[in-house]
Amino acid sequence: MTLTLSARAPAQIAAPDTDAALRLAATVFEAAQGMMVTDARGRIMRVNQAFVRITGYSPEEVLGQTPNLLSSGRHVPGFYASMWAAIVRDGKWEGEIWNRRKNGEVYPEHLSITAVYDEDGEITNYVASLTDITLSKAANDEIRSLAFYDPLTQLPNRRLLLDRLRQVLSASNHHDRYCALMFIDLDNFKTLNDTLGHNVGDQLLLQVAERLQSSLRKGDTVARLGGDEFVVLVEGLSSGAEEAAGEIESLGAKILAALNRPYELGNHNCRSTPSIGATLFHNGQPPQPDELLMQADIAMYQAKQAGRNGMRFFDRQMQDRISERAKLENDLRHAMERHQFALHYQVQVDLHGKPRGAEALLRWRRADGSWVPPASFIPLAEETGLILPIGHWVLNAACAQIKEWQSVRGMEQLILAINVSAQQFRQPDFGDVVRAAVERHGIDPRLLKLELTEGVLLEKIEETISCMHALRAIGVRFALDDFGTGYSSLQYLKRLPLNQLKIDQSFVRDLASDSSDQVIVRTIIAMARSLQLDVIAEGVETEAQRVLLEELGCRRYQGYLYSRPVPEPQLRALITG
């Protein structure tokens, strides 16, 4: 702190009695704040005990001295010039300043300086009050750190990244150079956390943060969004799109190389690879920060789907696919309440072409009348978990249809098959749900066939077998769908209470021209016979296929040769004539 002389007070400032002003100062002199009074030349006349406690100087050591003995040396001369300009103009100044204690420690201080004038407007004294704000400033710094920085790596967090990104976007309006955002996600980080513990995972994240910082250019920003997600903001690339993309490819290769090096994590040595998504932007209505993050995130997932440990760039087609998927998911969530689902039926016949059953196939018709292909929405339903309520609806709709057919001549013995997803089957109450549906609709359970895919066999096999046996005990039938395309284990296959194996249409399609398909179909039929199971071929479209299947030993068929999947009235007409 530095005090110097000032010639006269501003004319508009009243000049109180000097003795009265000093008496007023004395009233608060022994307050918690440090107080100091100087004469007009800046010589210290008096200090209080709080001043002594804050600065470490006794009254005897400072009397007659100037406040220069407290100067920290941290402020440029212009700082003090600005301070005294304010005092000359306004008669006072207030702000934060760095001062130095007697022991040499520099500390932050809140300082208020007021000039005291006599009756003639001449300055007679300066009164300064000072407060040590070390603790509050440290608390504010900590609050700011928590607000803007990741507590583990001390990298900028999402909030600070978005703030910097807004600044970059604003600045990009004044130049034509490209910038880029790179989204980095560590592959299989959860597995490392689960197997080695979160402490080891934190060590890995710290080393990743260090390697990322050392891989970047000066001025680039790396932030941690949380978990194992990092984002790099790159500025000042080339003005040409191809050149800028090349620069990001080079930087991505450098990052990949850095993060692929082995990590020493205490007693563990491991490797961790990243998947990187990148998006470029420049002036001319650049996207908003959140949109850029989303683009880079989408590209990162493309890198994961491409095999991980690589980098992909965002493109508009990728965004369009994501947007369309989001719309489809939203529509799918409302399809049931809007009664947009329906069952179509494809007949299943025996060797003589006589209908023996049908497969119920889910169809979705939007409000505008357009049909959504099952291949588009069934995988989405599986991924989002919507397959559970949808599957429940299919089960009850099928049971209701079986009940209705009980009074239709020629259809009362028709076995109706429905597809059950692995996710649906693995629900702990699945067996109870099926039994409840059978009882609710009052149907013969032997007319209900559940078609399972080989995915059911991949996990919890004992629970699967137990559930199947419980349902088989009340008469429900089972077929193994798409047989030969998955990972069936013969060890478990012989334990499953199946009624039927279903030859996948991929083996039937080229049956007449592909000897390998003929060998596979013959093997499946022989296996079914040895297990005393019925066998049916799907996707039968030509008479040549049917003849070959009959020669190979298959006696039941399903496909366009007999009928496409049709609404129930058309199926009824087909069967009853």
JSON list of N, CA and C in Angstrom, two decimals, residues 274-314:
[
{"chain": "A", "resi": 274, "resn": "PRO", "atom": "N", "xyz": [-8.29, -45.33, -26.87]},
{"chain": "A", "resi": 274, "resn": "PRO", "atom": "CA", "xyz": [-9.38, -44.35, -26.95]},
{"chain": "A", "resi": 274, "resn": "PRO", "atom": "C", "xyz": [-10.15, -44.48, -28.27]},
{"chain": "A", "resi": 275, "resn": "SER", "atom": "N", "xyz": [-11.40, -44.04, -28.23]},
{"chain": "A", "resi": 275, "resn": "SER", "atom": "CA", "xyz": [-12.17, -43.82, -29.44]},
{"chain": "A", "resi": 275, "resn": "SER", "atom": "C", "xyz": [-12.41, -42.32, -29.54]},
{"chain": "A", "resi": 276, "resn": "ILE", "atom": "N", "xyz": [-12.13, -41.74, -30.72]},
{"chain": "A", "resi": 276, "resn": "ILE", "atom": "CA", "xyz": [-12.16, -40.29, -30.87]},
{"chain": "A", "resi": 276, "resn": "ILE", "atom": "C", "xyz": [-13.14, -39.89, -31.97]},
{"chain": "A", "resi": 277, "resn": "GLY", "atom": "N", "xyz": [-13.97, -38.92, -31.66]},
{"chain": "A", "resi": 277, "resn": "GLY", "atom": "CA", "xyz": [-14.85, -38.32, -32.66]},
{"chain": "A", "resi": 277, "resn": "GLY", "atom": "C", "xyz": [-14.47, -36.87, -32.84]},
{"chain": "A", "resi": 278, "resn": "ALA", "atom": "N", "xyz": [-14.46, -36.38, -34.08]},
{"chain": "A", "resi": 278, "resn": "ALA", "atom": "CA", "xyz": [-14.04, -35.00, -34.35]},
{"chain": "A", "resi": 278, "resn": "ALA", "atom": "C", "xyz": [-15.05, -34.31, -35.25]},
{"chain": "A", "resi": 279, "resn": "THR", "atom": "N", "xyz": [-15.24, -33.02, -35.01]},
{"chain": "A", "resi": 279, "resn": "THR", "atom": "CA", "xyz": [-16.08, -32.20, -35.89]},
{"chain": "A", "resi": 279, "resn": "THR", "atom": "C", "xyz": [-15.37, -30.88, -36.14]},
{"chain": "A", "resi": 280, "resn": "LEU", "atom": "N", "xyz": [-15.41, -30.41, -37.37]},
{"chain": "A", "resi": 280, "resn": "LEU", "atom": "CA", "xyz": [-14.78, -29.15, -37.77]},
{"chain": "A", "resi": 280, "resn": "LEU", "atom": "C", "xyz": [-15.84, -28.06, -37.85]},
{"chain": "A", "resi": 281, "resn": "PHE", "atom": "N", "xyz": [-15.44, -26.81, -37.56]},
{"chain": "A", "resi": 281, "resn": "PHE", "atom": "CA", "xyz": [-16.36, -25.69, -37.71]},
{"chain": "A", "resi": 281, "resn": "PHE", "atom": "C", "xyz": [-15.56, -24.42, -38.01]},
{"chain": "A", "resi": 282, "resn": "HIS", "atom": "N", "xyz": [-16.23, -23.46, -38.65]},
{"chain": "A", "resi": 282, "resn": "HIS", "atom": "CA", "xyz": [-15.61, -22.17, -38.93]},
{"chain": "A", "resi": 282, "resn": "HIS", "atom": "C", "xyz": [-16.70, -21.12, -39.04]},
{"chain": "A", "resi": 283, "resn": "ASN", "atom": "N", "xyz": [-16.33, -19.91, -39.49]},
{"chain": "A", "resi": 283, "resn": "ASN", "atom": "CA", "xyz": [-17.30, -18.82, -39.53]},
{"chain": "A", "resi": 283, "resn": "ASN", "atom": "C", "xyz": [-18.40, -19.11, -40.55]},
{"chain": "A", "resi": 284, "resn": "GLY", "atom": "N", "xyz": [-19.44, -18.26, -40.53]},
{"chain": "A", "resi": 284, "resn": "GLY", "atom": "CA", "xyz": [-20.58, -18.50, -41.38]},
{"chain": "A", "resi": 284, "resn": "GLY", "atom": "C", "xyz": [-21.63, -19.33, -40.68]},
{"chain": "A", "resi": 285, "resn": "GLN", "atom": "N", "xyz": [-22.26, -18.75, -39.65]},
{"chain": "A", "resi": 285, "resn": "GLN", "atom": "CA", "xyz": [-23.28, -19.41, -38.85]},
{"chain": "A", "resi": 285, "resn": "GLN", "atom": "C", "xyz": [-22.81, -20.76, -38.31]},
{"chain": "A", "resi": 286, "resn": "PRO", "atom": "N", "xyz": [-21.76, -20.75, -37.51]},
{"chain": "A", "resi": 286, "resn": "PRO", "atom": "CA", "xyz": [-21.30, -22.02, -36.91]},
{"chain": "A", "resi": 286, "resn": "PRO", "atom": "C", "xyz": [-22.33, -22.56, -35.94]},
{"chain": "A", "resi": 287, "resn": "PRO", "atom": "N", "xyz": [-22.33, -23.87, -35.68]},
{"chain": "A", "resi": 287, "resn": "PRO", "atom": "CA", "xyz": [-23.29, -24.46, -34.74]},
{"chain": "A", "resi": 287, "resn": "PRO", "atom": "C", "xyz": [-23.10, -23.90, -33.33]},
{"chain": "A", "resi": 288, "resn": "GLN", "atom": "N", "xyz": [-24.09, -24.14, -32.49]},
{"chain": "A", "resi": 288, "resn": "GLN", "atom": "CA", "xyz": [-24.00, -23.76, -31.09]},
{"chain": "A", "resi": 288, "resn": "GLN", "atom": "C", "xyz": [-23.11, -24.75, -30.34]},
{"chain": "A", "resi": 289, "resn": "PRO", "atom": "N", "xyz": [-22.58, -24.35, -29.17]},
{"chain": "A", "resi": 289, "resn": "PRO", "atom": "CA", "xyz": [-21.66, -25.23, -28.42]},
{"chain": "A", "resi": 289, "resn": "PRO", "atom": "C", "xyz": [-22.23, -26.62, -28.15]},
{"chain": "A", "resi": 290, "resn": "ASP", "atom": "N", "xyz": [-23.48, -26.69, -27.68]},
{"chain": "A", "resi": 290, "resn": "ASP", "atom": "CA", "xyz": [-24.05, -28.00, -27.37]},
{"chain": "A", "resi": 290, "resn": "ASP", "atom": "C", "xyz": [-24.18, -28.86, -28.62]},
{"chain": "A", "resi": 291, "resn": "GLU", "atom": "N", "xyz": [-24.48, -28.24, -29.75]},
{"chain": "A", "resi": 291, "resn": "GLU", "atom": "CA", "xyz": [-24.60, -28.99, -30.99]},
{"chain": "A", "resi": 291, "resn": "GLU", "atom": "C", "xyz": [-23.25, -29.55, -31.43]},
{"chain": "A", "resi": 292, "resn": "LEU", "atom": "N", "xyz": [-22.20, -28.74, -31.26]},
{"chain": "A", "resi": 292, "resn": "LEU", "atom": "CA", "xyz": [-20.86, -29.22, -31.61]},
{"chain": "A", "resi": 292, "resn": "LEU", "atom": "C", "xyz": [-20.46, -30.41, -30.74]},
{"chain": "A", "resi": 293, "resn": "LEU", "atom": "N", "xyz": [-20.74, -30.32, -29.45]},
{"chain": "A", "resi": 293, "resn": "LEU", "atom": "CA", "xyz": [-20.44, -31.44, -28.56]},
{"chain": "A", "resi": 293, "resn": "LEU", "atom": "C", "xyz": [-21.18, -32.68, -29.00]},
{"chain": "A", "resi": 294, "resn": "MET", "atom": "N", "xyz": [-22.45, -32.52, -29.37]},
{"chain": "A", "resi": 294, "resn": "MET", "atom": "CA", "xyz": [-23.25, -33.66, -29.81]},
{"chain": "A", "resi": 294, "resn": "MET", "atom": "C", "xyz": [-22.66, -34.26, -31.08]},
{"chain": "A", "resi": 295, "resn": "GLN", "atom": "N", "xyz": [-22.23, -33.41, -32.02]},
{"chain": "A", "resi": 295, "resn": "GLN", "atom": "CA", "xyz": [-21.64, -33.91, -33.26]},
{"chain": "A", "resi": 295, "resn": "GLN", "atom": "C", "xyz": [-20.37, -34.72, -32.99]},
{"chain": "A", "resi": 296, "resn": "ALA", "atom": "N", "xyz": [-19.51, -34.19, -32.13]},
{"chain": "A", "resi": 296, "resn": "ALA", "atom": "CA", "xyz": [-18.27, -34.91, -31.80]},
{"chain": "A", "resi": 296, "resn": "ALA", "atom": "C", "xyz": [-18.58, -36.21, -31.07]},
{"chain": "A", "resi": 297, "resn": "ASP", "atom": "N", "xyz": [-19.60, -36.19, -30.21]},
{"chain": "A", "resi": 297, "resn": "ASP", "atom": "CA", "xyz": [-20.01, -37.39, -29.48]},
{"chain": "A", "resi": 297, "resn": "ASP", "atom": "C", "xyz": [-20.53, -38.45, -30.45]},
{"chain": "A", "resi": 298, "resn": "ILE", "atom": "N", "xyz": [-21.33, -38.03, -31.41]},
{"chain": "A", "resi": 298, "resn": "ILE", "atom": "CA", "xyz": [-21.85, -38.97, -32.41]},
{"chain": "A", "resi": 298, "resn": "ILE", "atom": "C", "xyz": [-20.70, -39.61, -33.18]},
{"chain": "A", "resi": 299, "resn": "ALA", "atom": "N", "xyz": [-19.75, -38.78, -33.60]},
{"chain": "A", "resi": 299, "resn": "ALA", "atom": "CA", "xyz": [-18.60, -39.30, -34.34]},
{"chain": "A", "resi": 299, "resn": "ALA", "atom": "C", "xyz": [-17.79, -40.28, -33.50]},
{"chain": "A", "resi": 300, "resn": "MET", "atom": "N", "xyz": [-17.68, -40.00, -32.19]},
{"chain": "A", "resi": 300, "resn": "MET", "atom": "CA", "xyz": [-16.95, -40.90, -31.30]},
{"chain": "A", "resi": 300, "resn": "MET", "atom": "C", "xyz": [-17.63, -42.28, -31.26]},
{"chain": "A", "resi": 301, "resn": "TYR", "atom": "N", "xyz": [-18.95, -42.31, -31.20]},
{"chain": "A", "resi": 301, "resn": "TYR", "atom": "CA", "xyz": [-19.64, -43.60, -31.19]},
{"chain": "A", "resi": 301, "resn": "TYR", "atom": "C", "xyz": [-19.47, -44.33, -32.52]},
{"chain": "A", "resi": 302, "resn": "GLN", "atom": "N", "xyz": [-19.36, -43.57, -33.60]},
{"chain": "A", "resi": 302, "resn": "GLN", "atom": "CA", "xyz": [-19.07, -44.21, -34.88]},
{"chain": "A", "resi": 302, "resn": "GLN", "atom": "C", "xyz": [-17.69, -44.89, -34.83]},
{"chain": "A", "resi": 303, "resn": "ALA", "atom": "N", "xyz": [-16.74, -44.22, -34.16]},
{"chain": "A", "resi": 303, "resn": "ALA", "atom": "CA", "xyz": [-15.40, -44.81, -34.01]},
{"chain": "A", "resi": 303, "resn": "ALA", "atom": "C", "xyz": [-15.47, -46.10, -33.20]},
{"chain": "A", "resi": 304, "resn": "LYS", "atom": "N", "xyz": [-16.30, -46.12, -32.17]},
{"chain": "A", "resi": 304, "resn": "LYS", "atom": "CA", "xyz": [-16.45, -47.34, -31.37]},
{"chain": "A", "resi": 304, "resn": "LYS", "atom": "C", "xyz": [-17.06, -48.46, -32.20]},
{"chain": "A", "resi": 305, "resn": "GLN", "atom": "N", "xyz": [-18.09, -48.13, -32.98]},
{"chain": "A", "resi": 305, "resn": "GLN", "atom": "CA", "xyz": [-18.75, -49.14, -33.79]},
{"chain": "A", "resi": 305, "resn": "GLN", "atom": "C", "xyz": [-17.82, -49.67, -34.88]},
{"chain": "A", "resi": 306, "resn": "ALA", "atom": "N", "xyz": [-16.85, -48.85, -35.26]},
{"chain": "A", "resi": 306, "resn": "ALA", "atom": "CA", "xyz": [-15.91, -49.27, -36.31]},
{"chain": "A", "resi": 306, "resn": "ALA", "atom": "C", "xyz": [-14.78, -50.14, -35.76]},
{"chain": "A", "resi": 307, "resn": "GLY", "atom": "N", "xyz": [-14.81, -50.42, -34.46]},
{"chain": "A", "resi": 307, "resn": "GLY", "atom": "CA", "xyz": [-13.80, -51.32, -33.89]},
{"chain": "A", "resi": 307, "resn": "GLY", "atom": "C", "xyz": [-12.98, -50.73, -32.77]},
{"chain": "A", "resi": 308, "resn": "ARG", "atom": "N", "xyz": [-13.26, -49.47, -32.38]},
{"chain": "A", "resi": 308, "resn": "ARG", "atom": "CA", "xyz": [-12.56, -48.80, -31.28]},
{"chain": "A", "resi": 308, "resn": "ARG", "atom": "C", "xyz": [-11.11, -48.48, -31.65]},
{"chain": "A", "resi": 309, "resn": "ASN", "atom": "N", "xyz": [-10.47, -47.72, -30.76]},
{"chain": "A", "resi": 309, "resn": "ASN", "atom": "CA", "xyz": [-9.06, -47.34, -30.93]},
{"chain": "A", "resi": 309, "resn": "ASN", "atom": "C", "xyz": [-8.83, -46.67, -32.29]},
{"chain": "A", "resi": 310, "resn": "GLY", "atom": "N", "xyz": [-9.70, -45.72, -32.61]},
{"chain": "A", "resi": 310, "resn": "GLY", "atom": "CA", "xyz": [-9.57, -45.00, -33.86]},
{"chain": "A", "resi": 310, "resn": "GLY", "atom": "C", "xyz": [-10.31, -43.69, -33.79]},
{"chain": "A", "resi": 311, "resn": "MET", "atom": "N", "xyz": [-10.33, -42.97, -34.91]},
{"chain": "A", "resi": 311, "resn": "MET", "atom": "CA", "xyz": [-11.00, -41.67, -34.96]},
{"chain": "A", "resi": 311, "resn": "MET", "atom": "C", "xyz": [-11.92, -41.60, -36.17]},
{"chain": "A", "resi": 312, "resn": "ARG", "atom": "N", "xyz": [-13.07, -40.94, -35.98]},
{"chain": "A", "resi": 312, "resn": "ARG", "atom": "CA", "xyz": [-14.01, -40.71, -37.06]},
{"chain": "A", "resi": 312, "resn": "ARG", "atom": "C", "xyz": [-14.43, -39.24, -37.04]},
{"chain": "A", "resi": 313, "resn": "PHE", "atom": "N", "xyz": [-14.73, -38.71, -38.24]},
{"chain": "A", "resi": 313, "resn": "PHE", "atom": "CA", "xyz": [-15.23, -37.35, -38.37]},
{"chain": "A", "resi": 313, "resn": "PHE", "atom": "C", "xyz": [-16.75, -37.37, -38.44]},
{"chain": "A", "resi": 314, "resn": "PHE", "atom": "N", "xyz": [-17.34, -36.32, -37.89]},
{"chain": "A", "resi": 314, "resn": "PHE", "atom": "CA", "xyz": [-18.79, -36.16, -37.99]},
{"chain": "A", "resi": 314, "resn": "PHE", "atom": "C", "xyz": [-19.17, -35.72, -39.40]}
]
